[in-house]
CSV table of C-alpha atoms and ligand atoms in Angstrom, one decimal:
chain,number,residue,atom,x,y,z
A,78,MET,CA,105.7,84.1,95.5
A,79,LYS,CA,102.9,86.0,93.7
A,80,ARG,CA,100.5,86.8,91.0
A,81,LYS,CA,101.0,86.7,87.3
A,82,ILE,CA,101.1,89.6,84.9
A,83,ILE,CA,100.2,88.6,81.4
A,84,ALA,CA,102.7,89.8,78.9
A,85,ALA,CA,99.9,90.5,76.4
A,86,ALA,CA,102.3,91.8,73.7
A,87,ALA,CA,101.9,88.9,71.3
A,88,LEU,CA,98.1,88.7,71.6
A,89,LEU,CA,97.6,92.4,71.0
A,90,SER,CA,100.1,92.7,68.2
A,91,ALA,CA,98.2,90.0,66.4
A,92,ALA,CA,95.0,92.0,66.6
A,93,LEU,CA,96.8,95.1,65.4
A,94,LEU,CA,98.1,93.3,62.4
A,95,LEU,CA,94.6,92.2,61.5
A,96,SER,CA,93.3,95.7,61.8
A,97,SER,CA,95.9,97.1,59.4
A,98,CYS,CA,94.8,95.0,56.5
A,99,GLY,CA,95.5,96.6,53.1
A,100,GLU,CA,98.4,98.6,54.5
A,101,GLU,CA,102.0,97.3,54.0
A,102,ALA,CA,102.7,94.5,56.5
A,103,PRO,CA,105.0,95.8,59.2
A,104,LYS,CA,108.4,94.2,59.5
A,105,VAL,CA,108.6,91.8,62.4
A,106,LYS,CA,112.1,91.4,64.0
A,107,ASP,CA,113.4,88.0,65.1
A,108,SER,CA,112.8,87.5,68.8
A,109,ILE,CA,113.4,84.8,71.4
A,110,LYS,CA,110.8,83.8,73.9
A,111,ILE,CA,112.0,82.2,77.1
A,112,SER,CA,110.0,81.1,80.2
A,113,GLY,CA,110.5,79.0,83.3
A,114,GLN,CA,110.0,78.9,87.0
A,115,THR,CA,111.7,80.8,89.8
A,116,MET,CA,110.8,82.0,93.3
A,117,GLY,CA,107.8,79.7,93.4
A,118,THR,CA,106.3,81.4,90.3
A,119,TYR,CA,106.8,81.9,86.6
A,120,TYR,CA,109.1,84.1,84.6
A,121,ALA,CA,108.9,85.1,80.9
A,122,MET,CA,111.1,87.0,78.6
A,123,THR,CA,110.9,88.2,75.0
A,124,ILE,CA,114.2,89.4,73.7
A,125,ILE,CA,115.2,90.8,70.3
A,126,PRO,CA,118.7,89.5,70.2
A,127,GLY,CA,120.1,91.5,67.3
A,128,GLN,CA,123.7,90.6,66.7
A,129,TYR,CA,123.6,87.7,69.2
A,130,GLY,CA,121.1,85.6,67.1
A,131,ASN,CA,118.9,82.9,68.5
A,132,GLN,CA,120.9,81.9,71.5
A,133,ALA,CA,117.9,81.1,73.7
A,134,ASP,CA,119.8,78.7,76.0
A,135,LYS,CA,122.4,81.4,76.7
A,136,PHE,CA,119.8,84.0,77.6
A,137,LYS,CA,118.0,81.5,79.8
A,138,GLN,CA,121.2,80.7,81.6
A,139,ILE,CA,122.0,84.4,82.1
A,140,ALA,CA,118.5,85.0,83.6
A,141,GLU,CA,118.6,81.9,85.8
A,142,ASP,CA,122.0,82.8,87.1
A,143,GLU,CA,120.7,86.2,88.1
A,144,PHE,CA,117.6,84.8,89.8
A,145,LYS,CA,120.0,82.5,91.8
A,146,VAL,CA,121.9,85.5,93.1
A,147,VAL,CA,118.6,86.8,94.4
A,148,THR,CA,117.3,83.6,95.9
A,149,ASN,CA,120.7,82.7,97.5
A,150,ALA,CA,120.4,86.0,99.3
A,151,ILE,CA,116.7,86.4,100.2
A,152,SER,CA,114.7,83.2,99.8
A,153,SER,CA,112.8,82.3,102.9
A,154,PHE,CA,112.0,78.9,101.5
A,155,ASP,CA,115.7,77.9,100.8
A,156,PRO,CA,117.3,76.9,104.1
A,157,ASN,CA,120.7,77.7,102.7
A,158,SER,CA,119.9,81.3,101.7
A,159,GLU,CA,121.5,84.2,103.6
A,160,ILE,CA,118.2,85.3,105.0
A,161,SER,CA,117.3,81.8,106.3
A,162,ARG,CA,120.7,81.6,108.0
A,163,PHE,CA,120.0,85.0,109.6
A,164,ASN,CA,116.5,84.0,110.7
A,165,ARG,CA,117.9,80.9,112.4
A,166,TRP,CA,120.7,82.9,114.0
A,167,ASN,CA,119.6,82.8,117.6
A,168,SER,CA,121.8,85.6,118.8
A,169,THR,CA,122.2,89.4,119.0
A,170,GLU,CA,125.8,89.2,117.7
A,171,PRO,CA,126.2,90.7,114.2
A,172,LEU,CA,126.2,88.1,111.4
A,173,LYS,CA,128.3,88.7,108.3
A,174,ILE,CA,126.2,89.0,105.2
A,175,SER,CA,126.9,89.8,101.5
A,176,LYS,CA,127.1,93.4,100.6
A,177,TYR,CA,124.3,92.7,98.1
A,178,LEU,CA,121.9,91.6,100.8
A,179,GLY,CA,122.9,94.6,103.0
A,180,ASP,CA,122.3,97.0,100.2
A,181,VAL,CA,119.0,95.4,99.3
A,182,ILE,CA,117.7,95.7,102.9
A,183,GLN,CA,118.9,99.4,103.1
A,184,GLU,CA,117.2,100.3,99.8
A,185,VAL,CA,113.9,98.5,100.7
A,186,ASN,CA,113.9,100.3,104.0
A,187,ARG,CA,114.6,103.7,102.4
A,188,GLN,CA,111.5,103.1,100.2
A,189,ALA,CA,109.4,101.7,103.0
A,190,LEU,CA,110.0,104.7,105.2
A,191,ARG,CA,108.6,106.9,102.3
A,192,ILE,CA,105.3,105.1,103.0
A,193,ASP,CA,105.5,105.4,106.8
A,194,GLY,CA,106.8,101.9,107.3
A,195,VAL,CA,103.6,100.0,106.3
A,196,LEU,CA,106.0,97.8,104.3
A,197,ASP,CA,108.1,96.2,107.0
A,198,ILE,CA,110.4,93.2,106.3
A,199,SER,CA,110.5,92.3,110.0
A,200,VAL,CA,106.8,91.2,109.8
A,201,ALA,CA,108.0,87.6,109.1
A,202,PRO,CA,107.0,86.3,112.6
A,203,LEU,CA,103.5,87.8,112.0
A,204,VAL,CA,103.3,86.3,108.5
A,205,ASN,CA,104.2,82.9,110.1
A,206,LEU,CA,101.6,83.4,112.8
A,207,TRP,CA,98.9,84.0,110.2
A,208,GLY,CA,100.1,80.9,108.3
A,209,PHE,CA,101.5,82.6,105.2
A,210,GLY,CA,105.2,81.9,105.9
A,211,THR,CA,107.5,79.0,106.1
A,212,ASP,CA,105.5,77.3,108.9
A,213,GLY,CA,102.5,76.4,106.8
A,214,ARG,CA,98.8,77.2,107.3
A,215,PRO,CA,97.6,77.9,110.9
A,216,GLU,CA,95.0,75.7,112.6
A,217,LYS,CA,93.0,78.7,113.5
A,218,VAL,CA,93.0,82.5,113.7
A,219,PRO,CA,95.6,83.8,116.2
A,220,THR,CA,94.4,85.4,119.4
A,221,GLN,CA,95.1,89.1,120.2
A,222,SER,CA,97.5,88.1,122.9
A,223,GLN,CA,99.5,85.9,120.5
A,224,ILE,CA,99.6,88.8,118.1
A,225,ASP,CA,100.7,91.2,120.8
A,226,GLU,CA,103.4,88.9,121.9
A,227,VAL,CA,104.9,88.5,118.4
A,228,ARG,CA,104.7,92.3,117.8
A,229,GLU,CA,107.3,92.8,120.6
A,230,TYR,CA,110.0,91.7,118.1
A,231,VAL,CA,108.6,93.3,114.9
A,232,GLY,CA,109.7,96.7,113.7
A,233,PHE,CA,112.4,98.8,112.0
A,234,ASP,CA,114.3,99.2,115.3
A,235,LYS,CA,114.6,95.5,115.9
A,236,TYR,CA,117.5,94.8,113.5
A,237,LYS,CA,120.3,96.7,111.9
A,238,VAL,CA,122.6,96.6,108.9
A,239,SER,CA,126.1,97.9,109.3
A,240,TYR,CA,129.2,98.1,107.1
A,241,ILE,CA,132.8,97.8,108.3
A,242,GLY,CA,135.7,98.0,105.8
A,243,GLY,CA,133.6,97.0,102.8
A,244,MET,CA,131.9,94.1,104.7
A,245,ALA,CA,128.3,94.1,105.6
A,246,PHE,CA,126.7,92.8,108.8
A,247,LEU,CA,123.2,92.2,110.0
A,248,GLU,CA,122.2,92.1,113.6
A,249,LYS,CA,119.1,91.4,115.7
A,250,GLY,CA,118.0,93.4,118.7
A,251,ASP,CA,116.1,90.4,119.9
A,252,PRO,CA,117.1,86.8,118.9
A,253,ARG,CA,113.5,86.0,117.8
A,254,VAL,CA,113.6,88.6,115.0
A,255,LYS,CA,113.1,87.2,111.5
A,256,LEU,CA,113.1,89.0,108.1
A,257,ASP,CA,110.9,88.4,105.1
A,258,LEU,CA,112.0,89.9,101.8
A,259,SER,CA,109.8,87.7,99.6
A,260,THR,CA,107.7,90.6,98.5
A,261,VAL,CA,110.6,92.1,96.6
A,262,GLY,CA,112.1,89.0,95.1
A,263,GLU,CA,110.5,89.4,91.7
A,264,GLY,CA,111.5,93.0,91.4
A,265,LEU,CA,115.1,92.2,92.3
A,266,GLY,CA,115.1,89.4,89.7
A,267,VAL,CA,113.9,91.5,86.8
A,268,ASP,CA,116.2,94.4,87.7
A,269,ARG,CA,119.2,92.1,87.6
A,270,VAL,CA,118.3,90.5,84.3
A,271,ALA,CA,117.5,94.0,82.8
A,272,ALA,CA,121.0,95.2,83.9
A,273,LYS,CA,122.6,92.2,82.3
A,274,LEU,CA,120.8,92.7,79.0
A,275,ASP,CA,121.7,96.4,79.1
A,276,GLU,CA,125.3,95.5,79.6
A,277,GLY,CA,125.1,93.2,76.6
A,278,MET,CA,123.7,96.1,74.5
A,279,ILE,CA,120.3,94.4,74.1
A,280,SER,CA,118.0,97.3,73.4
A,281,ASP,CA,114.6,95.6,73.1
A,282,TYR,CA,113.3,93.2,75.7
A,283,LEU,CA,110.5,92.4,78.1
A,284,VAL,CA,111.3,90.5,81.3
A,285,SER,CA,108.7,89.5,83.8
A,286,ILE,CA,108.6,87.5,87.0
A,287,ALA,CA,105.0,87.1,88.1
A,288,GLY,CA,103.8,90.7,88.6
A,289,ALA,CA,107.1,92.5,88.2
A,290,VAL,CA,108.2,93.7,84.7
A,291,ARG,CA,111.0,95.5,83.0
A,292,THR,CA,110.9,96.6,79.4
A,293,ARG,CA,113.2,98.4,77.1
A,294,GLY,CA,112.8,99.6,73.5
A,295,THR,CA,110.0,98.1,71.4
A,296,ASN,CA,108.4,94.7,70.7
A,297,PRO,CA,109.2,92.6,67.5
A,298,GLU,CA,106.7,94.7,65.5
A,299,GLY,CA,108.4,97.9,66.5
A,300,LYS,CA,105.6,98.9,68.8
A,301,ASP,CA,105.5,99.7,72.5
A,302,TRP,CA,105.6,96.6,74.8
A,303,LYS,CA,102.2,96.0,76.3
A,304,VAL,CA,101.6,94.5,79.7
A,305,GLY,CA,98.3,93.4,81.2
A,306,ILE,CA,97.2,94.0,84.8
A,307,VAL,CA,95.5,90.8,86.0
A,308,ASN,CA,91.7,90.9,86.4
A,309,PRO,CA,91.4,90.1,90.2
A,310,VAL,CA,88.0,88.5,89.7
A,311,GLN,CA,89.2,86.3,86.8
A,312,PRO,CA,93.0,86.0,87.2
A,313,ASP,CA,93.3,83.6,84.4
A,314,GLY,CA,91.1,85.5,81.9
A,315,GLN,CA,91.6,88.6,79.8
A,316,PRO,CA,93.8,91.3,81.4
A,317,PHE,CA,91.8,94.0,83.3
A,318,GLU,CA,93.9,96.8,81.8
A,319,ILE,CA,96.6,97.1,79.2
A,320,VAL,CA,99.7,99.2,80.2
A,321,CYS,CA,102.7,100.4,78.2
A,322,PRO,CA,105.5,100.9,80.7
A,323,HIS,CA,107.6,102.9,78.2
A,324,GLY,CA,110.9,101.6,79.5
A,325,MET,CA,110.1,102.0,83.2
A,326,ALA,CA,109.7,99.2,85.7
A,327,MET,CA,106.2,98.1,86.7
A,328,SER,CA,104.9,95.8,89.4
A,329,THR,CA,101.5,94.8,90.8
A,330,SER,CA,100.7,93.6,94.3
A,331,GLY,CA,97.5,91.5,94.3
A,332,SER,CA,95.7,89.9,97.2
A,333,TYR,CA,93.5,87.7,95.2
A,334,ARG,CA,95.5,84.5,94.9
A,335,ASN,CA,97.1,84.0,98.3
A,336,TYR,CA,94.7,84.0,101.2
A,337,PHE,CA,93.2,81.6,103.7
A,338,VAL,CA,89.6,81.1,104.7
A,339,ASP,CA,88.6,80.4,108.3
A,340,GLU,CA,85.9,78.0,109.6
A,341,ASN,CA,83.3,80.9,109.2
A,342,GLY,CA,84.2,81.5,105.6
A,343,LYS,CA,86.1,84.8,106.3
A,344,ARG,CA,89.0,85.4,103.9
A,345,TYR,CA,92.4,86.5,105.2
A,346,SER,CA,94.9,88.2,102.9
A,347,HIS,CA,98.6,87.3,103.0
A,348,ILE,CA,99.4,90.9,103.4
A,349,ILE,CA,99.8,92.0,107.0
A,350,ASP,CA,99.3,95.5,108.3
A,351,PRO,CA,102.2,96.0,110.6
A,352,ARG,CA,100.2,98.7,112.5
A,353,THR,CA,97.7,96.1,113.7
A,354,GLY,CA,99.5,92.8,113.3
A,355,LYS,CA,96.6,91.5,111.2
A,356,PRO,CA,95.9,90.8,107.5
A,357,ILE,CA,94.5,93.8,105.6
A,358,GLU,CA,90.7,93.8,105.4
A,359,HIS,CA,89.8,96.6,102.9
A,360,HIS,CA,88.4,96.1,99.4
A,361,THR,CA,91.6,97.1,97.5
A,362,VAL,CA,92.8,93.9,95.8
A,363,SER,CA,95.5,95.2,93.4
A,364,VAL,CA,98.0,98.0,93.3
A,365,THR,CA,100.3,98.7,90.4
A,366,VAL,CA,103.3,101.1,90.6
A,367,ILE,CA,105.5,102.4,87.8
A,368,GLU,CA,108.9,103.7,88.7
A,369,ARG,CA,112.6,103.5,87.6
A,370,SER,CA,113.5,100.3,89.3
A,371,ALA,CA,111.5,97.2,90.0
A,372,LEU,CA,112.9,97.0,93.5
A,373,VAL,CA,111.3,100.3,94.1
A,374,THR,CA,107.9,99.4,92.6
A,375,ASP,CA,107.9,96.0,94.3
A,376,THR,CA,108.6,97.5,97.7
A,377,LEU,CA,106.0,100.3,97.2
A,378,ASP,CA,103.2,98.1,95.7
A,379,THR,CA,102.8,95.9,98.7
A,380,GLY,CA,103.0,98.9,101.1
A,381,LEU,CA,100.5,100.8,99.1
A,382,MET,CA,98.3,97.8,99.2
A,383,VAL,CA,98.4,97.9,103.0
A,384,MET,CA,97.3,101.6,102.8
A,385,GLY,CA,94.4,100.9,100.4
A,386,ALA,CA,93.4,102.6,97.2
A,387,ASP,CA,92.4,106.1,98.4
A,388,ALA,CA,95.6,106.5,100.4
A,389,ALA,CA,97.7,104.9,97.7
A,390,LEU,CA,96.5,107.2,95.0
A,391,LYS,CA,96.9,110.3,97.2
A,392,TRP,CA,100.5,109.2,98.1
A,393,GLY,CA,101.2,108.8,94.4
A,394,ASP,CA,99.9,112.4,93.7
A,395,GLU,CA,102.1,113.8,96.5
A,396,HIS,CA,105.2,111.9,95.3
A,397,GLU,CA,104.6,112.2,91.6
A,398,THR,CA,104.4,108.4,91.3
A,399,ALA,CA,102.2,106.5,88.8
A,400,ILE,CA,99.7,104.4,90.7
A,401,TYR,CA,96.8,102.1,89.4
A,402,THR,CA,94.4,100.5,91.9
A,403,ILE,CA,91.6,97.9,91.7
A,404,GLU,CA,88.9,97.7,94.3
A,405,ILE,CA,86.0,95.3,94.6
A,406,LYS,CA,82.7,97.3,94.7
A,407,ASP,CA,79.4,95.4,94.7
A,408,GLY,CA,81.3,92.3,93.7
A,409,LYS,CA,82.8,94.0,90.6
A,410,PRO,CA,86.4,95.1,90.1
A,411,VAL,CA,86.8,98.9,89.7
A,412,GLY,CA,90.0,100.4,88.4
A,413,ARG,CA,91.3,103.9,89.3
A,414,HIS,CA,94.6,105.7,88.5
A,415,ASN,CA,96.2,109.0,89.2
A,416,ARG,CA,97.4,111.4,86.6
A,417,TYR,CA,101.0,110.2,86.7
A,418,PHE,CA,99.7,106.9,85.4
A,419,GLU,CA,98.0,108.4,82.4
A,420,PRO,CA,101.0,108.3,80.0
A,421,TYR,CA,101.3,104.6,80.6
A,422,LEU,CA,97.7,103.9,79.4
A,423,LYS,CA,98.7,105.4,76.1
A,424,CYS,CA,100.5,103.0,73.8
A,425,ASP,CA,102.4,104.0,70.7
A,426,ALA,CA,102.9,107.6,69.7
A,427,LYS,CA,99.8,107.4,67.4
A,428,ASP,CA,97.4,106.5,70.3
A,429,ALA,CA,99.1,109.1,72.5
A,430,GLN,CA,98.1,112.0,70.3
B,100,LIG,P1,101.7,90.3,96.3
B,100,LIG,O1,101.5,89.9,95.0
B,100,LIG,O2,100.5,90.2,97.1
B,100,LIG,O3,102.5,91.6,96.5
B,100,LIG,P2,104.2,89.2,97.3
B,100,LIG,O4,104.6,87.8,97.3
B,100,LIG,O5,104.9,90.2,96.5
B,100,LIG,O6,102.7,89.2,96.9
B,100,LIG,O7,104.2,89.8,98.8
B,100,LIG,C1,103.4,89.2,99.8
B,100,LIG,C2,104.3,88.6,100.8
B,100,LIG,O8,105.0,89.7,101.5
B,100,LIG,C3,103.6,87.9,101.9
B,100,LIG,O9,103.4,86.5,101.6
B,100,LIG,C4,104.5,88.0,103.1
B,100,LIG,O10,105.5,87.1,103.1
B,100,LIG,C5,105.1,89.4,102.9
B,100,LIG,N1,104.4,90.5,103.6
B,100,LIG,C6,103.1,90.5,104.0
B,100,LIG,N2,102.8,91.7,104.5
B,100,LIG,C7,103.9,92.5,104.5
B,100,LIG,C8,104.3,93.8,104.9
B,100,LIG,N3,103.4,94.6,105.5
B,100,LIG,N4,105.6,94.2,104.7
B,100,LIG,C9,106.5,93.3,104.1
B,100,LIG,N5,106.2,92.1,103.7
B,100,LIG,C10,105.0,91.7,103.9
B,101,LIG,MG1,105.6,93.8,96.3
């Protein structure tokens, strides 16, 4: 589904160990590293299991069961998911859905409306039209009249969630409506795993799916968990910035991996501006948000990406939310952040002083 954040903890802690030569070697706690694939991308976890010991298989199973709950509800690529069933539902009659899916849609929309609806899960037909959805790549760039036609059934008022006696229902105002929740899958996944680990009294962990991360406590060396923001110019190279989320959720939206190039060499992002029906065109290539839940950050990051760096940083100031942006200026990546992000650029109490 999206880009990779590098969990740079191991790499950085090795460097710190070297630099502390001569001092007493710090105690390193036993930890378990688990990785795998989900949602068309990669996940990684580092857990300090404490009393549970090295039960890597058990933790892997817990995580993958949680990811399955998410994909069963929202995967556009699984024909048996609830959202795929709804997207095929060629009717304006309400369709019964899980309470989980109903609640996710409600929360995503609550966050989306905070950013003026530039994150809009009903953009699915536009995403498909531009070739980033389940229908594969387009032959050519859609015409304005094709875009206008599709926009007739895109918008917050084109579908509705309702609850009756503890049951949830989803209905379309037009049978052609389709929903796309893929941008929040990673956030939902890491939130669920974090909740499970919290329930099991695991107090030190880092869980990431692509660009969505949850951390708690400290790393095996007893230091803050460190997470890298991918360099948009060299996604597989060194991180562009190192961040310490201090127990908060963090996610990054990046438009540098998934795009298509037309016959004239013009690049089209997979992020659609619902106000125009077209892919975003500005030079902002990465937006990182830190907040309490990864569902919130994963909803906001894509929306703030639509808005672009200036508006995203301003929005963060007005809403006391930590934002970090990367723009391409003269071919080079340039990072900016607002003051609410500053505490997260300081790692370990020592550096923070
Ligand atoms: P990124 O790393 O760029 O955030 P994601 O996979 O999280 O990538 O989100 C991008 C996906 O979200 C697109 O492929 C598309 O399916 C969907 N999408 C694109 N534009 C919007 C939008 N304005 N609102 C909601 N979803 C969108
Ligand atoms: Mg997102």
